[in-house]
Amino acid sequence: MPLLSSMECDYPLIDSNFRDFCASHVIYSVEDFLLRDLYVLVISTEQHHNSERLKEGITQVLTIINGQHQPWVNGQELLDDALQNKSSLPTGCRRIDVFLHGGLKKGHLSELVGPSSSGKTQICLRAASRVAKGWGKIIFLDSGNSFSSKRVAQFVTQTSDSSAYEVDKALQQVMNNIVCLSVFDIFTLFEVLHQLKNNLISQVDQHIRMIIIDSISSLITPILGGGGAQGHALMVSVGFLLKRLAHEHDICILVTNHMVAGEKGTSKPALGESWRGIPHVRLLLSRDRARNISSMSVLRHPHMATGDRIEFEVQ
């Protein structure tokens, strides 16, 4: 990847002042950028009189990474997946698990996209209840009071033919394995994720199997208004932090994203083009209310064709 010093002619924001700032953080190339905590980098700009221009420079580098080097990143991720033979965790819906060749991949950041009432939260709750029952600990980051212990209990009892005693025991295990935290802004999210990272490194939370954020878009959208560089940089930073947590600790991370108005009356996923290339997997949900049937379509997947689709029923 190119050195920052070779890019000023094409990108004036990457001037000597910006490069000096980067050098103070041991960043000399685009590759170095990918290895740094962008959240910390953005915050550190506040110590400089030209902080806004430095933030614009950070956004410029992120744009270069997203526009020119994303295929390289994806190819490396595919190679890593193949070498590590990443396994899957179930969603709790058999048709979805078969469709996704086993479920949600560990080590991946997966995103559920869809309009309101399309089933995003229901799939999150069902996946949490299933994984917590047989695989380990779940961290459920709730940004809109969507977590329902009652709904989790329904999922557990629906899928069991055991005695009442065994069902109660399984339900207790599931509830003990799900940690729900309320997170209402991006800065609290960073604090929680950094604490999780430290706990995982020190093996305090070594049994975490899945992190769910419902919804990621409600946390990021408020900081994107006005076209400022800081919001964009924070969005990309949280994306890379989630991918790093997933990859380094073999965790499945599942986030939800809402839809916004697009061109000519169409709808599109929120968070824009820069976010689109961050999740490993993007799945579009929709619901036919007349038939009470939901559908899932592939928007992005390392091993599936875009447009692949399945219909299913979430009870």
Coordinates of C-alpha atoms in Angstrom, one line a residue:
M1 CA 0.0 0.0 0.0
P2 CA 1.3 3.5 -0.8
L3 CA 3.2 5.8 1.6
L4 CA 1.3 8.9 2.7
S5 CA 4.2 11.0 1.4
S6 CA 3.5 9.9 -2.2
M7 CA -0.1 10.9 -2.2
E8 CA -0.1 14.7 -1.7
C9 CA -0.1 15.6 -5.4
D10 CA -3.4 13.7 -5.9
Y11 CA -4.8 14.4 -2.4
P12 CA -4.0 17.9 -1.1
L13 CA -5.4 17.1 2.4
I14 CA -2.6 14.7 2.9
D15 CA -0.1 17.5 3.3
S16 CA 3.0 17.8 5.5
N17 CA 1.0 18.8 8.5
F18 CA -1.3 15.8 8.2
R19 CA 1.7 13.5 7.6
D20 CA 3.5 14.9 10.7
F21 CA 0.3 14.2 12.8
C22 CA 0.2 10.7 11.4
A23 CA 3.9 10.2 12.1
S24 CA 3.4 11.1 15.7
H25 CA 1.1 8.0 15.8
V26 CA 3.6 5.8 13.9
I27 CA 1.5 6.0 10.7
Y28 CA 3.4 6.3 7.5
S29 CA 1.3 4.4 4.9
V30 CA -2.3 3.5 4.1
E31 CA -1.6 0.0 5.6
D32 CA -0.6 1.6 8.9
F33 CA -4.0 3.3 9.0
L34 CA -5.7 -0.1 8.9
L35 CA -3.8 -1.2 12.0
R36 CA -4.6 1.8 14.2
D37 CA -7.6 2.5 16.4
L38 CA -9.3 5.2 14.3
Y39 CA -11.5 6.3 17.2
V40 CA -8.4 7.2 19.3
L41 CA -6.9 8.9 16.3
V42 CA -9.9 11.1 15.7
I43 CA -10.1 12.1 19.3
S44 CA -6.4 13.0 19.4
T45 CA -6.9 15.6 16.6
E46 CA -8.7 17.7 19.2
Q47 CA -5.3 18.6 20.7
H48 CA -4.3 20.4 17.5
H49 CA -5.4 23.9 16.3
N50 CA -6.1 22.5 12.8
S51 CA -8.2 19.6 14.1
E52 CA -11.0 20.0 11.5
R53 CA -8.5 19.8 8.6
L54 CA -6.8 16.7 10.3
K55 CA -10.2 15.1 10.5
E56 CA -10.8 15.8 6.8
G57 CA -7.4 14.2 6.1
I58 CA -8.5 11.1 8.0
T59 CA -11.7 10.9 6.0
Q60 CA -9.7 11.3 2.8
V61 CA -7.5 8.3 3.7
L62 CA -10.6 6.3 4.6
T63 CA -12.2 7.1 1.3
I64 CA -9.0 5.9 -0.5
I65 CA -9.1 2.7 1.5
N66 CA -12.8 2.2 0.8
G67 CA -12.6 3.1 -2.9
Q68 CA -9.3 1.6 -4.0
H69 CA -8.2 -1.0 -1.6
Q70 CA -11.4 -2.8 -0.5
P71 CA -10.9 -5.7 -2.9
W72 CA -7.5 -6.4 -1.3
V73 CA -9.0 -6.3 2.2
N74 CA -11.8 -8.6 1.1
G75 CA -9.4 -11.0 -0.6
Q76 CA -7.3 -11.2 2.6
E77 CA -10.3 -11.9 4.6
L78 CA -11.4 -14.7 2.3
L79 CA -7.9 -16.2 2.6
D80 CA -8.0 -15.9 6.4
D81 CA -11.4 -17.6 6.4
A82 CA -10.2 -20.5 4.3
L83 CA -7.1 -21.0 6.4
Q84 CA -9.0 -20.9 9.7
N85 CA -12.0 -23.0 8.4
K86 CA -14.4 -20.7 10.3
S87 CA -17.5 -22.4 11.7
S88 CA -21.0 -21.1 12.1
L89 CA -23.5 -20.3 14.8
P90 CA -27.2 -21.0 14.3
T91 CA -29.8 -18.3 14.0
G92 CA -32.5 -20.5 15.5
C93 CA -34.4 -20.6 12.3
R94 CA -33.6 -23.8 10.4
R95 CA -34.5 -22.5 6.9
I96 CA -32.2 -19.5 7.4
D97 CA -29.4 -21.7 8.7
V98 CA -29.6 -24.0 5.7
F99 CA -29.8 -21.0 3.4
L100 CA -26.6 -19.6 4.9
H101 CA -24.8 -22.9 4.8
G102 CA -24.9 -23.4 8.6
G103 CA -25.8 -20.0 10.0
L104 CA -23.8 -16.9 10.9
K105 CA -20.0 -17.3 10.5
K106 CA -17.8 -16.9 13.5
G107 CA -15.1 -14.3 12.8
H108 CA -17.5 -12.3 10.6
L109 CA -19.4 -9.0 11.0
S110 CA -22.9 -9.8 9.7
E111 CA -25.6 -7.2 9.1
L112 CA -29.4 -7.5 8.9
V113 CA -30.9 -4.7 6.9
G114 CA -34.6 -4.0 6.5
P115 CA -37.5 -1.7 7.2
S116 CA -39.4 -1.5 10.4
S117 CA -41.2 -4.7 11.4
S118 CA -39.3 -6.8 8.9
G119 CA -38.1 -9.2 11.6
K120 CA -34.6 -7.9 12.3
T121 CA -35.0 -7.9 16.1
Q122 CA -36.8 -11.2 16.1
I123 CA -33.9 -12.9 14.4
C124 CA -31.5 -11.3 16.8
L125 CA -33.5 -12.6 19.8
R126 CA -33.9 -16.0 18.3
A127 CA -30.2 -16.3 17.5
A128 CA -29.3 -15.1 21.0
S129 CA -31.6 -17.7 22.6
R130 CA -30.3 -20.5 20.4
V131 CA -26.6 -19.7 20.9
A132 CA -26.9 -19.0 24.6
K133 CA -28.5 -22.4 25.0
G134 CA -25.8 -24.5 23.5
W135 CA -22.7 -22.5 22.6
G136 CA -21.9 -19.8 25.2
K137 CA -22.2 -16.2 26.2
I138 CA -24.1 -13.4 24.3
I139 CA -23.5 -9.7 24.6
F140 CA -26.7 -7.9 23.5
L141 CA -26.2 -4.2 23.0
D142 CA -29.7 -2.6 22.9
S143 CA -30.0 0.9 21.5
G144 CA -33.8 1.1 21.4
N145 CA -35.2 -1.0 24.2
S146 CA -35.8 -3.9 21.8
F147 CA -34.5 -6.7 24.0
S148 CA -37.4 -8.9 25.4
S149 CA -36.6 -11.6 27.9
K150 CA -40.2 -12.7 27.5
R151 CA -39.7 -13.3 23.8
V152 CA -36.4 -15.2 24.5
A153 CA -38.3 -17.4 26.9
Q154 CA -40.9 -18.1 24.2
F155 CA -38.2 -19.2 21.8
V156 CA -36.6 -21.5 24.3
T157 CA -39.9 -23.2 25.3
Q158 CA -41.1 -23.5 21.6
T159 CA -38.0 -25.5 20.6
S160 CA -38.1 -28.0 23.5
D161 CA -40.0 -31.2 24.0
S162 CA -38.4 -31.8 27.4
S163 CA -40.0 -31.9 30.8
A164 CA -41.0 -28.8 32.6
Y165 CA -38.0 -29.1 34.9
E166 CA -35.6 -29.5 32.0
V167 CA -37.2 -26.5 30.2
D168 CA -36.8 -24.3 33.3
K169 CA -33.2 -25.4 33.6
A170 CA -32.5 -24.6 30.0
L171 CA -34.3 -21.2 30.3
Q172 CA -32.2 -20.4 33.3
Q173 CA -29.0 -21.3 31.4
V174 CA -30.0 -19.1 28.5
M175 CA -30.8 -16.1 30.6
N176 CA -27.6 -16.4 32.5
N177 CA -25.7 -16.5 29.2
I178 CA -27.2 -13.4 27.8
V179 CA -25.9 -10.0 29.0
C180 CA -28.0 -7.1 27.8
L181 CA -26.6 -3.6 28.0
S182 CA -28.4 -0.4 27.0
V183 CA -26.3 1.7 24.6
F184 CA -27.8 4.9 23.4
D185 CA -24.9 6.8 21.7
I186 CA -21.7 6.0 19.7
F187 CA -19.4 7.0 22.5
T188 CA -20.9 4.6 24.9
L189 CA -20.7 1.9 22.3
F190 CA -16.9 2.6 21.9
E191 CA -16.5 2.4 25.7
V192 CA -18.3 -0.9 25.8
L193 CA -16.4 -2.4 22.8
H194 CA -13.0 -1.3 24.2
Q195 CA -13.9 -2.9 27.6
L196 CA -14.9 -6.1 25.8
K197 CA -11.7 -6.0 23.8
N198 CA -9.6 -5.7 27.0
N199 CA -11.6 -8.4 28.8
L200 CA -11.2 -10.8 25.8
I201 CA -7.4 -10.1 25.7
S202 CA -7.1 -10.8 29.4
Q203 CA -9.5 -13.8 29.0
V204 CA -12.0 -12.4 31.5
D205 CA -14.8 -13.0 29.0
Q206 CA -13.3 -16.0 27.1
H207 CA -16.7 -17.7 26.6
I208 CA -18.3 -14.9 24.5
R209 CA -19.6 -16.4 21.3
M210 CA -21.7 -13.6 19.8
I211 CA -22.2 -9.8 20.1
I212 CA -25.5 -8.4 18.9
I213 CA -26.1 -4.7 18.3
D214 CA -29.7 -3.7 17.7
S215 CA -29.4 -1.3 16.1
I216 CA -26.1 0.0 14.8
S217 CA -27.7 2.6 12.6
S218 CA -29.5 4.3 15.4
L219 CA -26.2 4.9 17.1
I220 CA -24.3 6.1 14.0
T221 CA -26.9 8.1 12.1
P222 CA -26.9 11.0 14.6
I223 CA -23.2 11.7 14.1
L224 CA -23.3 11.7 10.3
G225 CA -25.4 14.9 10.0
G226 CA -23.9 18.0 8.5
G227 CA -21.3 16.2 6.4
G228 CA -18.5 16.6 9.0
A229 CA -15.4 14.4 8.8
Q230 CA -15.5 13.3 12.4
G231 CA -18.8 11.4 12.1
H232 CA -17.6 9.5 9.0
A233 CA -14.3 8.6 10.7
L234 CA -16.1 7.4 13.8
M235 CA -18.4 5.2 11.7
V236 CA -15.6 3.5 9.9
S237 CA -13.6 3.2 13.1
V238 CA -16.4 1.3 14.9
G239 CA -16.8 -0.9 11.8
F240 CA -13.1 -1.9 11.9
L241 CA -13.2 -2.4 15.6
L242 CA -16.1 -4.8 15.3
K243 CA -14.3 -6.7 12.5
R244 CA -11.2 -6.9 14.6
L245 CA -13.1 -8.2 17.6
A246 CA -14.8 -10.8 15.4
H247 CA -11.6 -11.9 13.6
E248 CA -9.1 -11.9 16.5
H249 CA -11.5 -13.7 19.0
D250 CA -13.5 -15.8 16.6
I251 CA -16.8 -14.2 17.6
C252 CA -19.9 -13.8 15.5
I253 CA -21.0 -10.2 15.5
L254 CA -24.6 -9.4 14.3
V255 CA -25.9 -5.9 13.8
T256 CA -29.1 -4.4 12.4
N257 CA -29.6 -1.5 10.1
H258 CA -32.7 0.3 9.0
M259 CA -33.8 1.6 5.6
V260 CA -34.0 5.2 4.3
A261 CA -35.5 6.8 1.2
G262 CA -33.4 6.4 -2.0
E263 CA -33.8 7.7 -5.5
K264 CA -37.1 7.6 -7.3
G265 CA -39.1 6.4 -4.3
T266 CA -37.0 3.4 -3.6
S267 CA -35.5 2.4 -0.2
K268 CA -31.9 1.7 0.6
P269 CA -29.9 0.7 3.7
A270 CA -28.9 3.6 6.0
L271 CA -25.3 4.7 6.7
G272 CA -24.3 5.2 3.1
E273 CA -21.7 3.9 0.7
S274 CA -18.8 4.0 3.1
W275 CA -20.5 1.6 5.5
R276 CA -21.6 -0.7 2.7
G277 CA -18.2 -2.3 2.2
I278 CA -17.5 -2.9 5.9
P279 CA -19.7 -5.9 7.0
H280 CA -18.6 -9.2 5.7
V281 CA -22.2 -10.2 5.2
R282 CA -25.3 -8.1 4.4
L283 CA -28.7 -9.6 4.4
L284 CA -31.9 -7.8 3.4
L285 CA -35.1 -8.7 5.2
S286 CA -38.6 -8.0 4.0
R287 CA -42.1 -9.1 5.1
D288 CA -45.3 -10.0 3.2
R289 CA -47.9 -9.1 5.8
A290 CA -50.7 -10.6 3.8
R291 CA -49.1 -14.0 3.8
N292 CA -47.3 -13.5 7.1
I293 CA -44.1 -14.6 5.4
S294 CA -40.6 -13.0 5.6
S295 CA -37.8 -13.2 3.1
M296 CA -34.1 -12.8 3.2
S297 CA -32.0 -11.8 0.3
V298 CA -28.2 -11.6 0.0
L299 CA -26.8 -8.2 -0.6
R300 CA -23.2 -9.2 0.2
H301 CA -21.6 -12.5 1.2
P302 CA -18.1 -14.0 0.7
H303 CA -19.5 -17.4 -0.4
M304 CA -23.0 -16.7 -1.8
A305 CA -24.3 -14.9 -4.9
T306 CA -25.9 -11.5 -4.5
G307 CA -29.6 -11.8 -4.9
D308 CA -29.9 -15.4 -3.5
R309 CA -33.2 -15.4 -1.6
I310 CA -35.2 -17.6 0.9
E311 CA -38.7 -17.3 2.4
F312 CA -39.3 -18.2 6.0
E313 CA -41.7 -17.8 8.9
V314 CA -40.7 -16.3 12.2
Q315 CA -43.2 -17.5 14.8

